[in-house]
Each structure stands twice: as structure tokens, then as C-alpha cells.
Tab-separated table of C-alpha atoms in Angstrom:
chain	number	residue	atom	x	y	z
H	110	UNK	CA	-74.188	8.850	139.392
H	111	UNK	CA	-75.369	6.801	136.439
H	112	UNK	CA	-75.706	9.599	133.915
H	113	UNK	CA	-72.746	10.793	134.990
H	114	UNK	CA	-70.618	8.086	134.640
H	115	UNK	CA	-71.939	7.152	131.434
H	116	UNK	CA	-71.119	11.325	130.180
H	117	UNK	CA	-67.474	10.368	131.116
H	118	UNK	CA	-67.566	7.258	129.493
H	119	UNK	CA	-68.736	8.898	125.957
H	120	UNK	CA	-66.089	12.474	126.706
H	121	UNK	CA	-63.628	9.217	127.118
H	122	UNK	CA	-64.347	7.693	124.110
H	123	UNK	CA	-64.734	10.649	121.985
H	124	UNK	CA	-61.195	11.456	123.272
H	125	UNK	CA	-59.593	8.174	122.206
H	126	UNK	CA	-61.221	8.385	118.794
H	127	UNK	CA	-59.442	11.765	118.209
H	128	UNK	CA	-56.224	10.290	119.622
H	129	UNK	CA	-56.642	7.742	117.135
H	130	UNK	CA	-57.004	9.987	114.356
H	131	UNK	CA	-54.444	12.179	115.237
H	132	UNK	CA	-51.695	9.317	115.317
H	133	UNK	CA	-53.316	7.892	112.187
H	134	UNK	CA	-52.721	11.411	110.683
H	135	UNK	CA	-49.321	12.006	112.427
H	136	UNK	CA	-48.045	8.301	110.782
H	137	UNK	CA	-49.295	9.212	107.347
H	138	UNK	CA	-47.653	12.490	106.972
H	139	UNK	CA	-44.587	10.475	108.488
H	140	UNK	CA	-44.773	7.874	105.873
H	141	UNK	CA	-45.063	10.625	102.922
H	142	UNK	CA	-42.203	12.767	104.303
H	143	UNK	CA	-40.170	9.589	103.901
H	144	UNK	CA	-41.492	8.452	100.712
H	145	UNK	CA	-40.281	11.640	99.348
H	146	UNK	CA	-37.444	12.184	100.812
H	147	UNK	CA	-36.052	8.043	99.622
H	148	UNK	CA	-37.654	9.201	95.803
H	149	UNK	CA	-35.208	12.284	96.394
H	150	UNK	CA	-32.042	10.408	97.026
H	151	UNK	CA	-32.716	8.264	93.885
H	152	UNK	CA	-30.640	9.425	91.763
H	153	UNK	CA	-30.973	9.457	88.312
H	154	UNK	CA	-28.494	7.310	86.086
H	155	UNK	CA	-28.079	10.327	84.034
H	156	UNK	CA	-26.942	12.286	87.400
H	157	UNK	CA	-24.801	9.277	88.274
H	158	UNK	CA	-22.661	9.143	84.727
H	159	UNK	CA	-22.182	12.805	85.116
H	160	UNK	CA	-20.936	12.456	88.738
H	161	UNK	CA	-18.421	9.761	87.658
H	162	UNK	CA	-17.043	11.628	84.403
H	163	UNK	CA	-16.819	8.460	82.271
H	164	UNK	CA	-19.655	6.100	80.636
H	165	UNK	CA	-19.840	2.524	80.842
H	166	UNK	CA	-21.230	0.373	78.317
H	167	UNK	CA	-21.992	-3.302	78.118
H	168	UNK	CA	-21.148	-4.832	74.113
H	169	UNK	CA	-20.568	-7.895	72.881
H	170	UNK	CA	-16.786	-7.989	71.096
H	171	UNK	CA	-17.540	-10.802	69.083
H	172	UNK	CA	-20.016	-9.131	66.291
H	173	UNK	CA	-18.238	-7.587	63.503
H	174	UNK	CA	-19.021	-4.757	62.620
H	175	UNK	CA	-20.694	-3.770	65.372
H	176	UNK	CA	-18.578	-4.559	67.993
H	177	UNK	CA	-15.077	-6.620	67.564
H	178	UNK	CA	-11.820	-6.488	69.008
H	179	UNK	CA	-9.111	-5.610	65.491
H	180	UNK	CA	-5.918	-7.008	64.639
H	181	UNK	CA	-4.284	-4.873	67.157
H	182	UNK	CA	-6.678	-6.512	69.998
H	183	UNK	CA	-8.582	-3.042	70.044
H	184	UNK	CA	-12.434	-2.768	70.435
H	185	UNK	CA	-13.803	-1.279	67.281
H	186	UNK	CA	-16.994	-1.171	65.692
H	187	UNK	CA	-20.063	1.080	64.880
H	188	UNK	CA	-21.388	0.420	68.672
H	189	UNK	CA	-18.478	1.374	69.637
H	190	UNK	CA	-18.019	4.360	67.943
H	191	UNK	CA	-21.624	5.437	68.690
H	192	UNK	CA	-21.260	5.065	72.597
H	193	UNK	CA	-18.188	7.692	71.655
H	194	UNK	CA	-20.232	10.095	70.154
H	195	UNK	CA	-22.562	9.742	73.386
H	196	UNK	CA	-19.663	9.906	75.694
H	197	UNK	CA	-18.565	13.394	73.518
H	198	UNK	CA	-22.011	14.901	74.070
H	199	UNK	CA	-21.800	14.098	77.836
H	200	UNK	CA	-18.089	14.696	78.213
H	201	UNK	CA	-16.902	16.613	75.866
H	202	UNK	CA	-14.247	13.729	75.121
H	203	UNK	CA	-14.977	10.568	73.093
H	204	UNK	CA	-12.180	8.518	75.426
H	205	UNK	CA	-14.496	9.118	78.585
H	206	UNK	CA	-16.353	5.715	78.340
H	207	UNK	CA	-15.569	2.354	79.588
H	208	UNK	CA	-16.385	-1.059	77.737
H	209	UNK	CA	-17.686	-4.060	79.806
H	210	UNK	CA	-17.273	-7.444	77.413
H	211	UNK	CA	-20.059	-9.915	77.777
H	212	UNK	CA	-22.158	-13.223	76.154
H	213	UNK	CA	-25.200	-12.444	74.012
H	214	UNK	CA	-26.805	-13.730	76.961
H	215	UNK	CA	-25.261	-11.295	79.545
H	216	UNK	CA	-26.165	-8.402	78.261
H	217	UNK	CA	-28.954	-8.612	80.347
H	218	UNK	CA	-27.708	-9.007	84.205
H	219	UNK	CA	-24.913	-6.449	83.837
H	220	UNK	CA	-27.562	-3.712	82.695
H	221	UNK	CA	-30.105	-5.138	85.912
H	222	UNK	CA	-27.229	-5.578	88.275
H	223	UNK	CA	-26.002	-1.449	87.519
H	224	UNK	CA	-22.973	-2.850	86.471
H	225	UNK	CA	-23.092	-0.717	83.333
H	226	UNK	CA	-25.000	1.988	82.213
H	227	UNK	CA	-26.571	1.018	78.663
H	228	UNK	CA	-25.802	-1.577	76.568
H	229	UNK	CA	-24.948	-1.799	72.433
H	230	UNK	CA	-23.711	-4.801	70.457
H	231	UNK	CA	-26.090	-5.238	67.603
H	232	UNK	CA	-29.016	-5.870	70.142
H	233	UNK	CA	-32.039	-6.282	68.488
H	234	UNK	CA	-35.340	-4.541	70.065
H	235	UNK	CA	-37.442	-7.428	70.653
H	236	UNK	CA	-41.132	-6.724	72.772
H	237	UNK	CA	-39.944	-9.793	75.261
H	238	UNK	CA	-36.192	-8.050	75.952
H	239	UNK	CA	-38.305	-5.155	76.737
H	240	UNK	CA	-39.645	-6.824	79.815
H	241	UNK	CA	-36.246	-6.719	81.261
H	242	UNK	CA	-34.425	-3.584	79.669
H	243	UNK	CA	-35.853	-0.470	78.056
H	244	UNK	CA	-34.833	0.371	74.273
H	245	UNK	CA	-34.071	3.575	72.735
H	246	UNK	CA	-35.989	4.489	69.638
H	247	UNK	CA	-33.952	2.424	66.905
H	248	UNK	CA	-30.627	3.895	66.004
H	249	UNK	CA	-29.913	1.695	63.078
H	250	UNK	CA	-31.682	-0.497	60.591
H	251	UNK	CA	-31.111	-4.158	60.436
H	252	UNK	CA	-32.380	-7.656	59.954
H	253	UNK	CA	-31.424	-11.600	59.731
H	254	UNK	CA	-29.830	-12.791	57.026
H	255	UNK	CA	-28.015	-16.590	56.271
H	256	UNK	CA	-24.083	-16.722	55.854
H	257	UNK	CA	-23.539	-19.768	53.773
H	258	UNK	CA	-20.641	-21.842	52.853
H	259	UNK	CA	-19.761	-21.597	49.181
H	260	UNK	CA	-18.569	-25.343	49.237
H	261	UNK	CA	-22.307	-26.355	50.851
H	262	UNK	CA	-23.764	-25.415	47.417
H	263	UNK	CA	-26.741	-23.986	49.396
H	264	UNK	CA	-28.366	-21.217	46.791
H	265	UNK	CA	-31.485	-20.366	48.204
H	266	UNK	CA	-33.202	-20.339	51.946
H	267	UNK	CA	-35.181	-23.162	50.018
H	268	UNK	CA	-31.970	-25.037	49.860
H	269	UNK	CA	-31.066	-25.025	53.243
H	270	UNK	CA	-33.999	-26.836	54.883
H	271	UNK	CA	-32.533	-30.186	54.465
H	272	UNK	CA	-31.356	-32.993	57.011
H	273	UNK	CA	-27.995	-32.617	55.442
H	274	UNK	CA	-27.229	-29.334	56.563
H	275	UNK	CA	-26.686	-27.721	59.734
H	276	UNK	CA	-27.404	-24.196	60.929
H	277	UNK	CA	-25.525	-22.162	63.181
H	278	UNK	CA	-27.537	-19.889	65.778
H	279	UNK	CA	-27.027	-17.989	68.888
H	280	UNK	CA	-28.236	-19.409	71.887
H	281	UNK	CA	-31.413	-17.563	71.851
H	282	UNK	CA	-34.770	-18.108	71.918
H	283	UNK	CA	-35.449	-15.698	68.735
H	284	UNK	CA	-33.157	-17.488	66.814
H	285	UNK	CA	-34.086	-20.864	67.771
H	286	UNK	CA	-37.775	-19.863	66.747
H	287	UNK	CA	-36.752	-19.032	63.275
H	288	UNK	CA	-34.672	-21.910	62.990
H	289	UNK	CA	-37.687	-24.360	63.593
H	290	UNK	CA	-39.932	-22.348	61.554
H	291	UNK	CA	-37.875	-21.498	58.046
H	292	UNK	CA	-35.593	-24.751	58.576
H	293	UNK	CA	-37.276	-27.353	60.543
H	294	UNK	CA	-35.740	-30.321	58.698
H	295	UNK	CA	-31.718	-28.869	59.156
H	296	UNK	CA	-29.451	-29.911	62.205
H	297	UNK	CA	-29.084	-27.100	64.569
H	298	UNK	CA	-26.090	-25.792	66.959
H	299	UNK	CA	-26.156	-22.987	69.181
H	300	UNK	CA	-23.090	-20.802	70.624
H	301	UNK	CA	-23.084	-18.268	72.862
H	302	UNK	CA	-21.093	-15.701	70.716
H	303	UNK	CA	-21.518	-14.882	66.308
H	304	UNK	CA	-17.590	-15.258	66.204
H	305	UNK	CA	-18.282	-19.386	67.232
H	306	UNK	CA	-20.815	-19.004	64.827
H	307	UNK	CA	-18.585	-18.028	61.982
H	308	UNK	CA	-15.772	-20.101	63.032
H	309	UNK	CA	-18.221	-23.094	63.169
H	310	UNK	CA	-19.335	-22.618	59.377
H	311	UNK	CA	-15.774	-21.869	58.133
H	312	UNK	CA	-14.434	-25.174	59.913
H	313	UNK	CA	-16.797	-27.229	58.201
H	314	UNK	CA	-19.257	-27.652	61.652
H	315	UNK	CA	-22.062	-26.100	60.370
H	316	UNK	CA	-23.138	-25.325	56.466
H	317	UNK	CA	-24.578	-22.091	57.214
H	318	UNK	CA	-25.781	-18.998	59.975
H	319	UNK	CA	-28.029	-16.816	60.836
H	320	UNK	CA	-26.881	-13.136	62.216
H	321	UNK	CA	-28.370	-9.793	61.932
H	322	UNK	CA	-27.489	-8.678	57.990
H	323	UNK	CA	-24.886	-6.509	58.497
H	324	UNK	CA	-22.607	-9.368	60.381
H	325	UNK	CA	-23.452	-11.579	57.500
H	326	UNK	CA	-22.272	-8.942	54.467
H	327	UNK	CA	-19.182	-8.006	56.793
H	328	UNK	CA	-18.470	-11.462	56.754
H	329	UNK	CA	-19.099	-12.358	53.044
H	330	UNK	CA	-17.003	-9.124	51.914
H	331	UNK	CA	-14.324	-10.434	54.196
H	332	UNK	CA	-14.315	-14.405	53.598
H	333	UNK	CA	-15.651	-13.922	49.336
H	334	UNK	CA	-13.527	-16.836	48.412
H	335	UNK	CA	-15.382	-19.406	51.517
H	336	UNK	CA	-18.594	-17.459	51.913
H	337	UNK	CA	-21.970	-15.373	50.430
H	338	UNK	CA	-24.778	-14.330	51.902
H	339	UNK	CA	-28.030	-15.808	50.457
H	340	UNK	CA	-31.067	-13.463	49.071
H	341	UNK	CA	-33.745	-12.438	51.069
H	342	UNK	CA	-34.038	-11.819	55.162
H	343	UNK	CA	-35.255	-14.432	57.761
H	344	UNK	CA	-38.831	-12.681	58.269
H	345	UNK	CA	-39.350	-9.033	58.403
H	346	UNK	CA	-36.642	-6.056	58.861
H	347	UNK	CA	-35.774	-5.223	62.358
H	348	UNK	CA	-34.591	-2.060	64.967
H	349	UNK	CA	-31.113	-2.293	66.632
H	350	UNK	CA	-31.563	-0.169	70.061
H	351	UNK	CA	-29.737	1.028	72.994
H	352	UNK	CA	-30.760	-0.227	76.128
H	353	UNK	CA	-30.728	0.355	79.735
H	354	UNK	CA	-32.227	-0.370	82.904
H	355	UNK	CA	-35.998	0.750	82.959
H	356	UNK	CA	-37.551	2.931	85.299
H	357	UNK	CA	-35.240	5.718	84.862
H	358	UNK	CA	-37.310	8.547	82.643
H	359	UNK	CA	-34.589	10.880	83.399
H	360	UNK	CA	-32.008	8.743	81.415
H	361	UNK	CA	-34.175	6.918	78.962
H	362	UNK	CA	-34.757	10.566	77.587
H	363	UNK	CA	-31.298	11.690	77.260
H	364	UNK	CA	-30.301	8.281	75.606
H	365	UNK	CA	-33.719	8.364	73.544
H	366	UNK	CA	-33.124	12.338	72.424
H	367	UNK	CA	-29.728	11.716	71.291
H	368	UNK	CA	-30.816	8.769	69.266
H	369	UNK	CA	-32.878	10.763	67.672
H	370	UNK	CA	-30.682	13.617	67.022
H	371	UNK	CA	-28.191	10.984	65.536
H	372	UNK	CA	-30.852	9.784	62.664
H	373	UNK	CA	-32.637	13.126	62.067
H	374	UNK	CA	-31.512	16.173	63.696
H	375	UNK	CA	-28.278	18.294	64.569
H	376	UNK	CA	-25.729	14.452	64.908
H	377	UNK	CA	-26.760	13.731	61.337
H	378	UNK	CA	-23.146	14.123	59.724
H	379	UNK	CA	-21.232	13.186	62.772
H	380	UNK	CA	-23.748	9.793	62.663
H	381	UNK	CA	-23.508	9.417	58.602
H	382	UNK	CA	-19.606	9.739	59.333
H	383	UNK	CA	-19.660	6.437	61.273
H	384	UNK	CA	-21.964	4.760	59.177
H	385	UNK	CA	-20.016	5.005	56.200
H	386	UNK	CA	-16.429	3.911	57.958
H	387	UNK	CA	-18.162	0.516	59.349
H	388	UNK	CA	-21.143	-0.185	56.235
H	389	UNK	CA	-19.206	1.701	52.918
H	390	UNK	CA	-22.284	3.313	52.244
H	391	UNK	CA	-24.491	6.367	53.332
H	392	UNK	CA	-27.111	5.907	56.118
H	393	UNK	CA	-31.059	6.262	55.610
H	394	UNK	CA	-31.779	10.010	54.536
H	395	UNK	CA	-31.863	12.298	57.875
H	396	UNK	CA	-35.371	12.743	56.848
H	397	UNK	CA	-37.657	11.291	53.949
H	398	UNK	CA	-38.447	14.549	52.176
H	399	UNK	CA	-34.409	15.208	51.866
H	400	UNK	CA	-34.042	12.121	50.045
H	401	UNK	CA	-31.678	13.276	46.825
């Protein structure tokens, strides 16, 4: 009775062990099945746009001339027109996109939130932003220049660091960074928009402020009585992206591929077009060696 009982004891075991292995087994293939099929219904943002029939972008309106509402109240710019050229390739109609107006600042949360589906507006591609939003490869040149008063008799970036003057910034922590290190002894205000900025500087607020270059010469060629732009850039050059919420291969290489098509491939003319209209003057060459 002894050996026997202790047989049935083992056969019992053995048969729990492969009971547990079988429902270990039968769980895991469960728990893949599922996997897959919740990575299946994810759908791409590029699937999503297409399913909708219209883009929607997130821009500031308050950074000439990238973005900025005209005479007529109408959003213009060169982000503007370039999220039209994206919205022809997609659509075959440059009308098929919708503008969402936000802060500098809430760029951000509408691109995290879904709310819109990339984001322009003379953003520049800084490595922290890319914690929270994925860039394109640049799609145009830029930098940080200094709009100046012409009655502040500031000359030089010399000039301006002086306890006398004040400098106008975006509320920003890139800004506010160069503002302590090329003009630690000036005043500083921030805004959350570059039209305060300008507004600030042409009321008499602020002396001077610091916006990516091509704000500053729009400004200067439009205000040459009040204002001028001073020589030389805050620090090196920089990349102006596109930039959307990351994780999404699928639409990061659309956005990416057209990008890259607008600076050196097959969008070249449609892309020097727009440059042109919003800078009076031809973009880089589509490719070094074609340089004239």
C-alpha cells in the first residue's frame, strides 16, 4: 500500500505540473494574440488624416512671416503655405487642411493631446522639444537675431548689454538662456507671443528683441523708419522643423520624405515658389553641386 500510494502521489504531481504548463502556455499565447491584435487597431496618424480627408495643423498666428493673420484677418505665411503643399500631396487640394491657433507654449499639448496632427510656426528643433514631439528633418534655415529700436541708439549686440536697456523674449527657456548669457546686465520681459514682442519694442517697453532672423528682417523691412536688425546671430544658425507626436514611424516618414522632397528632390520649384513670395529671395540650392 505504501509504494503504491506514493506512485499515485508522483502520477499526481507530474499531472499538475503539466496542467500548470499547459495554462501557463494557454495564457501566453492569449496575451500575444491580444497584444497583436490592440498593435493592429492602432492606427497610424497617416491612416487617420487620410480617413478624415482634411489635415490639421497647430501654428502660431502671431510670427510674421511664418505664420500671421493679414490685413484681411486671413492666416498667411510660409508655414502656412507649406502645410498646403502637404495637404495637396495628401489631398490633391491645398484647401483640405485645418489651422488650430495656439501660444508658443501650446504648441506642445495640442500635438500630445491628438488635437492636431503636426505642428509649424517657426518652431525651432531644439534636442529638449524632442523629448516631447518628434521633428522632421529641417525644412528651412534659420537663426536668432536682435530687432532694435532705432531711437535706443543700440549699434552692436555689445551695445545692448546694459542696465539701461531692456530685452524682449518669448517665454521660453531657450530664450531666457541666451538672454542671461549674451545680455546679463539688460532688463528682461517675456510674452507669450513675437507680436507682444514687437508691439512691446515699438511702444517704447522694451529697447530691443530677440526672434528667429527671418521675424526680425520681416519686421525691419516693414517698420525701416522705427527699426533695424543688428549684425550678427545670437549663437550658432539653427533648423526650423515640423513636428508631431512621436511614436508614429508610419507618419514621421511621410512628413520626413516630403520634407525632403521639398529641399532636394521632385517639390523643389513648388518649395522655391513659396520661399521667394514670403523671404524675396531664392532658397538654399536643391543640392550643393547645382549651385549656379
Amino acid at each position: 500500500m505504501g509504494e503504491r500510494d506514493e506512485r499515485c502521489q508522483e502520477e499526481a504531481a507530474m499531472l499538475k505540473s503539466r496542467a500548470r504548463h499547459v495554462w501557463t502556455a494557454v495564457l501566453f499565447a492569449a496575451l500575444v494574440v491580444t497584444g497583436t491584435e490592440a498593435r493592429a487597431e492602432e492606427k497610424s496618424r497617416l491612416d487617420v488624416v487620410l480617413e478624415r480627408g482634411k489635415l490639421i495643423v497647430v501654428t502660431l498666428t502671431t510670427v510674421p512671416p511664418f505664420a500671421f493673420n493679414d490685413e484681411k484677418g486671413q492666416l498667411v505665411g510660409f508655414d502656412i503655405d507649406i502645410s498646403r503643399l502637404l495637404a495637396q500631396a495628401l489631398f490633391k487640394d491645398p484647401a483640405k487642411v485645418e489651422f488650430v491657433s495656439v501660444t508658443a507654449e501650446g504648441r506642445w499639448p495640442a500635438i500630445e493631446s491628438g488635437r492636431a496632427d503636426m505642428g509649424v510656426g517657426g518652431t525651432t528643433t531644439y534636442p529638449d522639444r524632442a523629448i516631447r514631439v518628434a521633428f522632421t528633418r529641417p525644412f528651412i534655415d534659420s537663426g536668432i537675431s536682435v530687432l532694435v529700436s532705432k531711437k535706443s541708439g543700440i549699434k552692436t549686440l555689445a551695445d545692448l548689454n546694459q542696465d539701461k536697456f531692456t530685452v524682449a523674449s518669448l517665454n521660453n527657456p531657450q530664450m531666457a538662456d541666451r538672454a542671461k548669457r549674451f545680455f546679463p546686465k539688460a532688463k528682461a520681459l517675456t510674452f507669450d507671443t513675437p507680436a507682444a514682442q514687437f508691439l512691446a519694442v515699438r511702444s517704447g517697453r522694451a529697447n530691443a528683441l530677440q526672434i528667429d532672423t527671418p521675424s526680425a528682417e520681416y519686421w525691419a523691412a516693414h517698420n525701416k523708419d522705427e527699426m533695424e536688425v543688428l549684425p550678427g546671430l545670437l549663437g550658432a544658425s539653427q533648423n526650423n522643423g515640423v513636428f508631431m507626436k512621436p511614436g508614429d514611424f508610419k507618419w514621421w516618414l511621410w512628413l520626413d520624405t516630403a520634407v525632403a522632397e521639398m529641399r532636394t528632390g521632385s517639390w523643389y520649384p513648388q518649395y522655391a515658389e513659396i520661399y521667394q513670395k514670403w523671404f524675396g529671395k531664392n532658397p538654399p540650392p536643391q543640392k550643393f553641386y547645382l549651385a549656379q
